[in-house]
Coordinates of C-alpha atoms in Angstrom, one line a residue:
M1 CA -13.8 11.8 23.4
Y2 CA -12.5 8.4 24.6
Q3 CA -10.7 7.8 27.9
Q4 CA -8.7 4.6 28.1
V5 CA -9.6 1.8 30.5
L6 CA -6.8 -0.6 31.5
D7 CA -8.8 -3.4 33.1
P8 CA -12.1 -3.8 31.2
V9 CA -12.4 -7.5 31.7
G10 CA -13.7 -8.1 35.3
H11 CA -11.5 -5.2 36.5
S12 CA -8.6 -7.6 36.2
L13 CA -5.3 -6.7 34.5
A14 CA -4.4 -10.3 34.0
W15 CA -7.7 -11.2 32.2
S16 CA -7.7 -7.9 30.3
S17 CA -4.1 -8.6 29.2
L18 CA -5.1 -12.0 27.8
V19 CA -7.8 -10.4 25.7
A20 CA -5.6 -7.4 24.7
A21 CA -2.9 -9.9 23.5
L22 CA -5.3 -11.7 21.1
P23 CA -4.6 -9.5 18.0
L24 CA -0.9 -10.2 18.3
L25 CA -1.3 -13.9 19.0
V26 CA -3.6 -14.2 16.0
L27 CA -1.2 -12.3 13.8
F28 CA 1.8 -14.4 14.7
V29 CA -0.1 -17.7 14.5
L30 CA -1.4 -16.7 11.1
L31 CA 2.1 -15.8 9.9
G32 CA 4.2 -18.5 11.6
V33 CA 1.9 -21.5 11.9
L34 CA -0.8 -21.2 9.2
R35 CA 1.5 -19.5 6.7
V36 CA -1.1 -16.9 5.8
T37 CA 0.1 -14.1 3.5
A38 CA 1.2 -11.1 5.6
W39 CA -1.2 -8.6 4.2
V40 CA -4.2 -10.9 4.9
A41 CA -2.9 -11.8 8.4
S42 CA -2.4 -8.0 9.2
L43 CA -5.9 -7.1 8.0
V44 CA -7.5 -9.9 10.0
S45 CA -5.6 -8.9 13.2
L46 CA -6.5 -5.2 12.6
A47 CA -10.2 -6.2 12.4
L48 CA -9.9 -8.2 15.6
S49 CA -8.2 -5.3 17.4
V50 CA -11.0 -2.9 16.3
V51 CA -13.6 -5.4 17.6
I52 CA -11.8 -5.7 21.0
A53 CA -11.3 -1.9 21.2
T54 CA -15.0 -1.2 20.6
V55 CA -16.7 -4.2 22.3
I56 CA -14.4 -4.9 25.2
Y57 CA -12.8 -1.5 25.9
G58 CA -15.8 0.5 25.0
M59 CA -14.1 2.8 22.5
P60 CA -16.4 4.5 20.1
V61 CA -16.3 2.9 16.6
G62 CA -15.5 6.2 15.0
Q63 CA -12.5 6.9 17.3
A64 CA -11.1 3.3 16.7
L65 CA -11.4 3.8 12.9
L66 CA -9.7 7.2 13.1
A67 CA -6.9 5.8 15.2
G68 CA -6.4 3.1 12.5
T69 CA -6.3 5.7 9.7
E70 CA -3.7 7.7 11.5
G71 CA -1.6 4.5 11.9
A72 CA -2.0 3.7 8.2
A73 CA -0.9 7.2 7.3
F74 CA 2.1 6.9 9.6
G75 CA 2.9 3.5 8.0
F76 CA 3.2 5.2 4.6
F77 CA 4.9 8.4 5.9
P78 CA 7.6 8.2 7.0
I79 CA 8.2 4.4 7.0
L80 CA 7.2 3.3 3.5
W81 CA 8.4 6.6 2.1
I82 CA 11.9 5.6 3.2
V83 CA 11.7 2.0 1.9
I84 CA 10.2 2.9 -1.5
N85 CA 13.0 5.4 -2.3
A86 CA 15.7 3.0 -1.0
I87 CA 14.5 0.2 -3.3
W88 CA 14.2 2.7 -6.1
V89 CA 17.9 3.5 -5.8
F90 CA 18.6 -0.3 -6.1
Q91 CA 16.3 -0.7 -9.1
M92 CA 18.3 2.0 -10.9
T93 CA 21.5 0.0 -10.5
V94 CA 19.7 -3.0 -12.0
E95 CA 18.4 -0.8 -14.9
T96 CA 21.8 0.4 -15.8
G97 CA 23.7 -2.9 -15.3
H98 CA 25.8 -1.6 -12.4
F99 CA 24.2 -4.2 -10.2
D100 CA 26.5 -6.8 -11.8
V101 CA 29.5 -4.6 -11.5
L102 CA 28.8 -4.3 -7.7
R103 CA 28.3 -8.0 -7.5
R104 CA 31.7 -8.7 -9.1
S105 CA 33.4 -6.1 -7.0
F106 CA 32.2 -7.6 -3.7
A107 CA 33.1 -11.1 -5.0
R108 CA 36.7 -9.9 -5.3
V109 CA 36.9 -8.8 -1.7
S110 CA 36.0 -12.3 -0.6
D111 CA 34.3 -15.1 -2.4
D112 CA 33.2 -16.6 0.9
Q113 CA 29.5 -15.8 1.5
R114 CA 30.0 -15.9 5.3
I115 CA 32.4 -13.0 5.1
Q116 CA 30.2 -11.2 2.6
A117 CA 27.2 -11.6 5.0
I118 CA 29.2 -10.1 7.9
I119 CA 30.5 -7.1 6.0
I120 CA 27.2 -6.3 4.2
A121 CA 24.4 -7.4 6.5
F122 CA 26.2 -6.4 9.8
S123 CA 28.7 -3.7 9.3
F124 CA 27.3 -1.9 6.2
G125 CA 23.8 -2.5 7.6
A126 CA 24.8 -0.8 10.8
L127 CA 26.0 2.2 8.9
I128 CA 22.7 2.5 7.1
E129 CA 20.9 2.0 10.4
A130 CA 23.0 4.8 12.0
L131 CA 22.1 7.2 9.2
A132 CA 18.5 6.3 8.3
G133 CA 16.9 3.5 10.3
F134 CA 13.2 2.7 9.9
G135 CA 13.7 -0.5 7.9
T136 CA 16.2 1.0 5.4
P137 CA 19.1 -1.3 6.2
V138 CA 16.9 -4.4 5.7
A139 CA 15.8 -3.2 2.3
V140 CA 19.2 -2.1 1.2
T141 CA 21.4 -5.0 2.5
S142 CA 19.0 -7.8 1.5
V143 CA 19.2 -6.8 -2.2
M144 CA 23.0 -6.3 -1.9
L145 CA 23.3 -9.9 -0.6
I146 CA 21.2 -11.1 -3.6
A147 CA 23.7 -9.2 -5.8
L148 CA 26.3 -11.6 -4.5
G149 CA 24.3 -14.7 -5.3
F150 CA 22.5 -15.3 -1.9
K151 CA 19.2 -17.1 -2.1
P152 CA 16.3 -14.6 -1.5
L153 CA 15.1 -16.3 1.7
K154 CA 18.5 -16.4 3.2
A155 CA 19.3 -12.8 2.2
A156 CA 16.1 -11.7 4.0
V157 CA 16.9 -13.7 7.1
L158 CA 20.4 -12.4 7.3
A159 CA 19.4 -8.8 6.8
L160 CA 16.8 -9.0 9.6
T161 CA 19.0 -10.9 12.0
A162 CA 21.9 -8.4 11.5
N163 CA 19.6 -5.5 12.1
T164 CA 19.6 -5.9 15.9
A165 CA 22.6 -4.5 17.9
P166 CA 22.7 -1.2 15.9
V167 CA 19.0 -0.4 16.2
A168 CA 18.9 1.5 19.5
F169 CA 21.4 4.0 18.1
G170 CA 19.7 4.1 14.7
A171 CA 18.8 7.3 12.8
M172 CA 21.4 9.2 14.8
A173 CA 20.2 7.8 18.2
T174 CA 16.5 8.9 17.6
P175 CA 15.2 6.0 19.8
I176 CA 17.4 7.1 22.7
I177 CA 16.7 10.8 22.3
T178 CA 12.9 9.9 22.3
L179 CA 13.4 7.8 25.4
G180 CA 15.0 10.7 27.2
K181 CA 12.1 13.0 26.3
V182 CA 9.3 10.6 27.6
T183 CA 11.2 9.6 30.7
G184 CA 12.8 12.9 31.7
L185 CA 16.2 11.1 32.0
P186 CA 19.3 12.5 30.3
S187 CA 19.6 11.0 26.8
D188 CA 23.4 10.8 27.3
T189 CA 23.0 8.7 30.4
L190 CA 20.4 6.5 28.7
G191 CA 22.7 6.1 25.7
A192 CA 25.6 5.1 27.9
M193 CA 23.5 2.5 29.6
V194 CA 22.2 1.1 26.3
G195 CA 25.9 1.1 25.3
R196 CA 26.5 -1.4 28.2
Q197 CA 23.9 -3.8 26.9
T198 CA 23.7 -4.0 23.1
P199 CA 27.4 -4.4 22.7
V200 CA 27.0 -7.8 24.4
L201 CA 24.6 -8.8 21.6
A202 CA 27.0 -7.4 19.0
V203 CA 29.7 -9.8 19.9
F204 CA 27.5 -12.8 18.9
V205 CA 25.4 -11.5 16.0
P206 CA 28.2 -12.0 13.3
L207 CA 28.6 -15.6 14.6
A208 CA 24.9 -16.1 14.2
L209 CA 25.1 -14.8 10.6
V210 CA 27.8 -17.4 9.9
I211 CA 25.5 -20.2 11.2
I212 CA 22.6 -18.9 9.1
V213 CA 24.8 -19.0 6.0
S214 CA 26.5 -22.3 6.4
G215 CA 25.4 -24.0 9.6
A216 CA 27.3 -24.5 12.8
K217 CA 30.0 -26.3 10.9
G218 CA 30.8 -23.1 9.1
L219 CA 32.0 -21.6 12.4
R220 CA 35.1 -23.8 12.4
D221 CA 36.6 -21.9 9.4
T222 CA 35.2 -18.4 10.0
W223 CA 34.8 -17.9 13.7
P224 CA 37.9 -15.7 14.1
V225 CA 36.7 -13.2 11.5
A226 CA 33.2 -13.2 12.9
L227 CA 34.4 -12.8 16.5
V228 CA 36.8 -10.0 15.7
C229 CA 34.0 -8.2 13.8
G230 CA 31.7 -8.5 16.8
V231 CA 34.2 -7.6 19.4
V232 CA 35.5 -4.5 17.5
F233 CA 31.9 -3.4 16.9
A234 CA 31.0 -3.9 20.6
V235 CA 34.0 -2.1 22.0
A236 CA 33.5 0.8 19.5
Q237 CA 29.8 1.1 20.3
Y238 CA 30.5 1.0 24.0
A239 CA 33.3 3.5 24.0
T240 CA 31.6 5.9 21.6
S241 CA 28.3 5.9 23.4
N242 CA 29.9 6.3 26.9
F243 CA 32.8 8.6 26.2
V244 CA 32.3 10.4 22.8
S245 CA 28.8 10.8 21.3
V246 CA 25.7 8.8 21.6
P247 CA 24.4 9.7 18.0
L248 CA 27.8 8.6 16.5
A249 CA 27.9 5.2 18.2
D250 CA 26.8 3.1 15.2
V251 CA 28.7 5.2 12.7
V252 CA 32.1 4.6 14.4
A253 CA 31.3 1.0 15.3
S254 CA 30.2 0.0 11.8
L255 CA 33.2 1.6 10.1
L256 CA 35.7 0.1 12.5
S257 CA 34.1 -3.4 12.3
A258 CA 34.2 -3.4 8.5
A259 CA 37.8 -2.3 8.5
A260 CA 38.6 -5.1 11.0
V261 CA 37.0 -7.7 8.8
V262 CA 38.9 -6.6 5.7
A263 CA 42.1 -6.7 7.6
M264 CA 41.4 -10.1 9.0
V265 CA 40.5 -11.5 5.6
R266 CA 43.9 -10.3 4.3
V267 CA 45.7 -12.0 7.1
R268 CA 43.6 -15.1 7.5
R269 CA 41.4 -16.3 4.7
P270 CA 39.0 -19.2 5.3
R271 CA 40.7 -22.5 4.1
E272 CA 37.5 -23.6 2.3
P273 CA 35.5 -20.6 1.0
Y274 CA 31.7 -21.2 1.2
T275 CA 29.6 -20.3 -1.8
E276 CA 26.1 -21.6 -2.7
P277 CA 24.9 -21.7 -6.2
A278 CA 22.4 -19.0 -6.6
V279 CA 18.8 -20.1 -7.1
I280 CA 16.8 -17.0 -8.0
A281 CA 13.1 -17.9 -8.0
G282 CA 11.0 -14.8 -7.8
G283 CA 13.8 -12.9 -6.1
A284 CA 14.4 -9.2 -6.6
A285 CA 17.7 -9.8 -8.5
D286 CA 18.0 -11.0 -12.1
E287 CA 20.3 -13.9 -12.9
P288 CA 23.9 -12.9 -13.4
T289 CA 24.6 -11.9 -16.9
P290 CA 26.4 -14.4 -19.2
G291 CA 30.1 -14.6 -18.4
F292 CA 29.6 -13.2 -14.9
A293 CA 31.9 -15.8 -13.2
A294 CA 34.6 -15.4 -15.7
R295 CA 34.6 -11.6 -15.3
V296 CA 35.0 -11.8 -11.5
A297 CA 38.7 -12.4 -12.1
R298 CA 39.0 -9.6 -14.7
P299 CA 38.5 -6.2 -13.1
D300 CA 35.8 -3.9 -14.5
D301 CA 36.6 -0.5 -15.7
R302 CA 37.5 1.7 -12.7
A303 CA 34.9 4.3 -13.7
E304 CA 32.2 1.7 -13.8
V305 CA 33.1 0.4 -10.4
V306 CA 33.0 3.9 -9.0
R307 CA 29.5 4.3 -10.5
A308 CA 28.4 1.0 -9.0
Y309 CA 29.4 2.1 -5.5
A310 CA 28.3 5.7 -6.1
P311 CA 24.6 5.2 -5.0
Y312 CA 25.7 4.0 -1.5
G313 CA 28.3 6.7 -1.2
I314 CA 25.8 9.3 -2.2
I315 CA 23.3 8.0 0.4
I316 CA 26.0 8.3 3.1
V317 CA 27.0 11.8 2.0
V318 CA 23.4 13.1 1.8
F319 CA 22.5 11.7 5.2
V320 CA 25.7 13.0 6.9
I321 CA 25.1 16.5 5.4
C322 CA 21.5 16.5 6.6
Q323 CA 22.7 15.7 10.1
I324 CA 24.8 18.8 10.3
P325 CA 23.1 21.0 12.9
V326 CA 22.8 24.1 10.7
V327 CA 21.4 22.1 7.8
K328 CA 19.1 20.1 10.0
A329 CA 17.7 23.3 11.5
L330 CA 17.1 24.7 8.1
L331 CA 15.4 21.5 6.9
D332 CA 13.3 21.4 10.1
K333 CA 11.5 24.5 9.0
A334 CA 9.4 22.3 6.7
T335 CA 8.2 20.2 9.7
F336 CA 4.5 20.6 10.6
T337 CA 2.7 19.1 13.5
V338 CA -1.1 18.6 13.2
R339 CA -3.8 17.0 15.3
W340 CA -5.4 14.1 13.6
P341 CA -8.9 15.3 12.6
G342 CA -11.7 14.0 14.8
L343 CA -9.5 11.9 17.1
H344 CA -9.9 12.8 20.8
L345 CA -8.2 10.6 23.3
L346 CA -7.5 10.7 27.1
N347 CA -5.3 8.3 29.0
A348 CA -6.6 6.3 32.0
R349 CA -5.8 9.2 34.3
G350 CA -7.7 11.7 32.2
G351 CA -4.7 13.4 30.7
P352 CA -4.5 14.0 26.9
L353 CA -2.7 11.4 24.8
A354 CA 0.0 12.4 22.4
L355 CA -1.0 9.8 19.9
P356 CA -3.4 12.1 17.8
T357 CA -0.5 14.4 17.1
F358 CA 0.8 13.7 13.6
T359 CA 4.2 15.1 12.5
L360 CA 4.9 15.8 8.9
N361 CA 8.7 16.2 8.8
L362 CA 8.8 16.7 5.0
L363 CA 12.6 17.3 4.6
T364 CA 14.2 15.8 7.7
T365 CA 12.6 12.4 7.2
P366 CA 15.1 9.9 5.8
G367 CA 12.7 9.1 3.0
T368 CA 13.0 12.5 1.4
Q369 CA 16.7 12.4 1.9
M370 CA 16.8 9.0 0.2
L371 CA 14.8 10.5 -2.7
V372 CA 17.4 13.3 -3.0
A373 CA 20.1 10.6 -3.0
G374 CA 18.2 8.8 -5.7
L375 CA 17.9 11.9 -7.9
I376 CA 21.7 12.4 -7.6
T377 CA 22.2 8.7 -8.3
M378 CA 20.2 9.1 -11.5
I379 CA 22.7 11.7 -12.7
A380 CA 25.7 9.7 -11.5
L381 CA 24.5 6.6 -13.4
R382 CA 23.6 8.6 -16.4
L383 CA 20.0 7.4 -16.3
T384 CA 17.4 9.2 -18.4
V385 CA 14.2 10.5 -16.7
P386 CA 12.0 7.9 -18.5
R387 CA 14.2 5.0 -17.4
A388 CA 14.3 6.4 -13.8
L389 CA 10.5 6.6 -13.8
K390 CA 10.3 3.1 -15.1
A391 CA 12.5 1.9 -12.2
Y392 CA 10.3 3.8 -9.8
G393 CA 7.2 2.1 -11.3
A394 CA 8.9 -1.2 -10.9
T395 CA 9.6 -0.4 -7.3
L396 CA 6.0 0.4 -6.5
H397 CA 4.8 -2.8 -8.2
Q398 CA 7.3 -4.8 -6.3
L399 CA 6.3 -3.3 -2.9
R400 CA 2.5 -3.3 -3.6
W401 CA 1.7 -6.0 -1.0
A402 CA 4.3 -4.7 1.5
I403 CA 2.6 -1.3 1.3
V404 CA -0.7 -2.9 2.3
T405 CA 0.9 -4.9 5.1
V406 CA 2.9 -2.1 6.6
M407 CA -0.1 0.3 6.6
A408 CA -2.3 -2.4 8.1
V409 CA 0.2 -3.3 10.8
L410 CA 0.7 0.3 11.9
A411 CA -3.1 0.8 11.9
L412 CA -3.3 -2.3 14.2
A413 CA -0.6 -0.7 16.4
F414 CA -2.4 2.6 16.7
V415 CA -5.7 1.0 17.5
M416 CA -4.1 -1.1 20.2
N417 CA -2.3 2.0 21.6
A418 CA -5.3 4.3 21.4
S419 CA -7.8 1.9 23.0
G420 CA -5.4 1.0 25.8
Q421 CA -4.7 -2.7 24.8
T422 CA -1.0 -2.2 24.6
I423 CA -0.7 -0.2 27.9
T424 CA -2.8 -2.9 29.6
L425 CA -0.2 -5.5 28.6
G426 CA 2.6 -3.2 29.8
T427 CA 1.0 -2.3 33.1
W428 CA 0.3 -6.0 33.9
M429 CA 3.9 -6.9 33.3
A430 CA 5.1 -3.9 35.3
G431 CA 3.3 -5.4 38.4
A432 CA 6.0 -8.1 38.7
G433 CA 7.9 -6.3 41.4
G434 CA 11.6 -7.1 41.6
A435 CA 11.2 -9.7 38.9
F436 CA 10.5 -6.8 36.5
A437 CA 14.2 -6.5 35.9
L438 CA 14.0 -9.8 34.1
L439 CA 10.9 -8.9 32.2
S440 CA 11.7 -5.3 31.3
P441 CA 13.4 -6.2 27.9
I442 CA 10.4 -8.2 26.9
L443 CA 8.2 -5.1 27.2
G444 CA 10.5 -3.3 24.7
W445 CA 10.6 -6.4 22.5
L446 CA 6.8 -6.5 22.5
G447 CA 6.6 -2.8 21.6
V448 CA 8.8 -3.1 18.6
A449 CA 7.1 -6.4 17.5
V450 CA 3.9 -4.4 17.4
T451 CA 5.1 -1.1 15.9
G452 CA 8.2 -2.1 14.1
S453 CA 10.1 0.8 15.6
D454 CA 12.3 1.1 18.7
T455 CA 11.5 4.8 18.7
S456 CA 7.7 4.0 18.9
S457 CA 8.3 1.4 21.6
N458 CA 10.3 3.8 23.7
S459 CA 7.5 6.4 23.3
L460 CA 4.9 3.8 24.3
F461 CA 6.6 2.1 27.3
G462 CA 9.5 4.4 28.4
A463 CA 7.6 6.2 31.1
L464 CA 5.9 3.0 32.2
Q465 CA 9.4 1.4 32.6
V466 CA 10.5 4.2 34.9
T467 CA 7.3 4.1 37.0
A468 CA 7.6 0.3 37.4
A469 CA 11.3 0.7 38.3
N470 CA 10.5 3.2 41.0
Q471 CA 7.7 1.1 42.5
A472 CA 10.0 -2.0 42.5
G473 CA 13.1 -0.2 43.8
L474 CA 15.0 -0.8 40.6
P475 CA 17.4 1.6 38.8
A476 CA 15.2 3.7 36.5
V477 CA 17.9 4.3 34.0
L478 CA 18.5 0.5 33.7
M479 CA 14.8 -0.3 33.1
A480 CA 14.4 2.5 30.6
A481 CA 17.5 1.4 28.7
A482 CA 16.4 -2.3 28.8
N483 CA 13.2 -1.2 27.0
S484 CA 15.3 0.1 24.1
S485 CA 17.8 -2.7 24.1
G486 CA 15.0 -5.4 24.3
G487 CA 13.2 -3.6 21.5
V488 CA 16.1 -4.1 19.0
L489 CA 15.3 -7.9 19.1
G490 CA 11.7 -7.4 18.2
K491 CA 12.7 -5.7 15.0
M492 CA 13.3 -8.9 13.1
I493 CA 9.9 -10.4 13.9
S494 CA 7.9 -7.2 13.3
P495 CA 5.4 -7.8 10.5
Q496 CA 6.3 -4.4 9.2
N497 CA 9.9 -5.4 8.7
L498 CA 9.1 -8.9 7.6
A499 CA 7.0 -7.3 4.8
I500 CA 9.8 -5.0 3.8
A501 CA 12.3 -7.8 3.7
A502 CA 10.0 -10.1 1.7
A503 CA 9.2 -7.3 -0.8
A504 CA 12.9 -6.4 -1.2
V505 CA 13.9 -9.9 -2.2
G506 CA 10.8 -10.6 -4.2
L507 CA 9.2 -13.1 -1.8
D508 CA 5.8 -11.5 -1.3
G509 CA 3.5 -13.9 0.6
K510 CA 6.4 -15.8 2.1
E511 CA 6.7 -13.6 5.3
G512 CA 5.7 -16.6 7.4
D513 CA 8.7 -18.6 6.1
I514 CA 11.0 -15.7 7.0
F515 CA 9.3 -15.3 10.4
R516 CA 9.9 -19.0 11.3
R517 CA 13.6 -18.6 10.6
V518 CA 14.2 -15.4 12.6
I519 CA 11.9 -16.0 15.6
V520 CA 14.4 -18.5 17.0
W521 CA 17.3 -16.0 16.9
S522 CA 15.0 -13.3 18.3
L523 CA 14.1 -15.4 21.3
I524 CA 17.6 -16.7 22.0
F525 CA 19.0 -13.1 22.1
L526 CA 16.0 -11.9 24.1
V527 CA 16.6 -14.5 26.8
A528 CA 20.2 -13.5 27.0
L529 CA 19.3 -9.9 27.3
C530 CA 16.7 -10.6 30.0
A531 CA 19.4 -12.4 32.0
L532 CA 21.8 -9.5 31.5
S533 CA 19.2 -7.0 32.7
A534 CA 18.4 -9.1 35.8
L535 CA 22.1 -9.4 36.6
Q536 CA 22.7 -5.7 36.1
A537 CA 19.9 -5.0 38.6
S538 CA 21.5 -7.4 41.1
P539 CA 24.8 -7.0 43.0
V540 CA 26.5 -9.2 40.5
L541 CA 26.6 -6.7 37.6
S542 CA 25.3 -3.5 39.4
W543 CA 28.7 -1.9 38.7
M544 CA 27.6 -1.7 35.0
V545 CA 24.7 0.7 35.8
T546 CA 25.5 4.4 35.3

């Protein structure tokens, strides 16, 4: 049995927080400064967290190692289970040649890569986030961008940057529903409050994507399309979350924003379309087949185009069906909750921690649903079983280092959570008094940076946010929502998601390069959200608080 201690270093939260932050600091320095391969950096940071847990926090070695094994298991199921099957679906389109058909079809919608990035990374990525979440949109949209000739590094950066504003409402609002459970606040109220924060980010994300594709100069030709996309998404996300349904916020926003972009392109095309020559060096996509450019102008057979889009249509249909209450309840019968063997933890107050509880949701997890979509895709693409298995084998080989990285990162997160390192950081920040309104989103950002999941961050810090809000005389619903909203910006720098993006585009070992390109956007948006949170806690924007 281990009981958490929050201030093991000189009974000081400040000094204890400095020590508790060391595994994260080492991880990001190794990735961003020293350019160490992600799986090596993750294992080094994991080892450091175990040393701090046992030597500084006094956690028994056996308990620390067991917490790490639970984290590694959670990293594989459900997270990697989703990503593996999502990439498998893509590999089957490569195996059958429908990858090129899809490439040509998108090129006919617009040959401007800035427009393509907005539609695919932002709008379509938001739809995948709404239905599946947990890294799926990064895996799917990055390879779709490569299908259009984007360089692998740029495709990964675009997919990660776009996966921000939709995240809080991802997987049918799972993060917000979880936040409601741990805080005791109504999830509809929390969703409405988040819907008054993340839409502000949504307005600017498409503009950021344009800058990533072609630099600031590219805005001169494309800003109307990007702005319309962001505004339509923001208004739809706000209106749906506040007046219709929190779980449907991203579904409605993604579809309307995509329709708005298509309509804008028909009315106002960029005067100088931007397209870079593709340089595929170790990327997930093969070079376009001979005659690809010439065939863009000549439509493919309609049946082949339908088959090329079929996998993504099948994914949407399968996920929507699985969200129907009756179907979901039936599938939920295959969900089992078990205590992780040998792991016995108490919080600092002596109460039992929920962390040792491991949930095996065999059928409701998006990974299994993605597998079903893949099996249907196999039939739709007329792929034989041996070729489908070959594609699955290629997927596992492609993701081999990402699998190690994600499992190591989640093991790190669980050791930090179990020992009390993470809650030490959060408790120290919560002591900021009235200034906590400014810092609240940072706590959510930190939680997602560690765990890779807004749901996990809300589980970790949601109750702490409410406690800190009550102590400082701040609106509890605002601080709880700020945790989820801030968390969406930690998604792009989470080593877990960096590994998924790198593996998807075939850039294993280059996670540090991706990290350096997304950290700037993460911090810019985080500063803006902190300012918004502080203003909403003040008389200036207090009218926005539910």
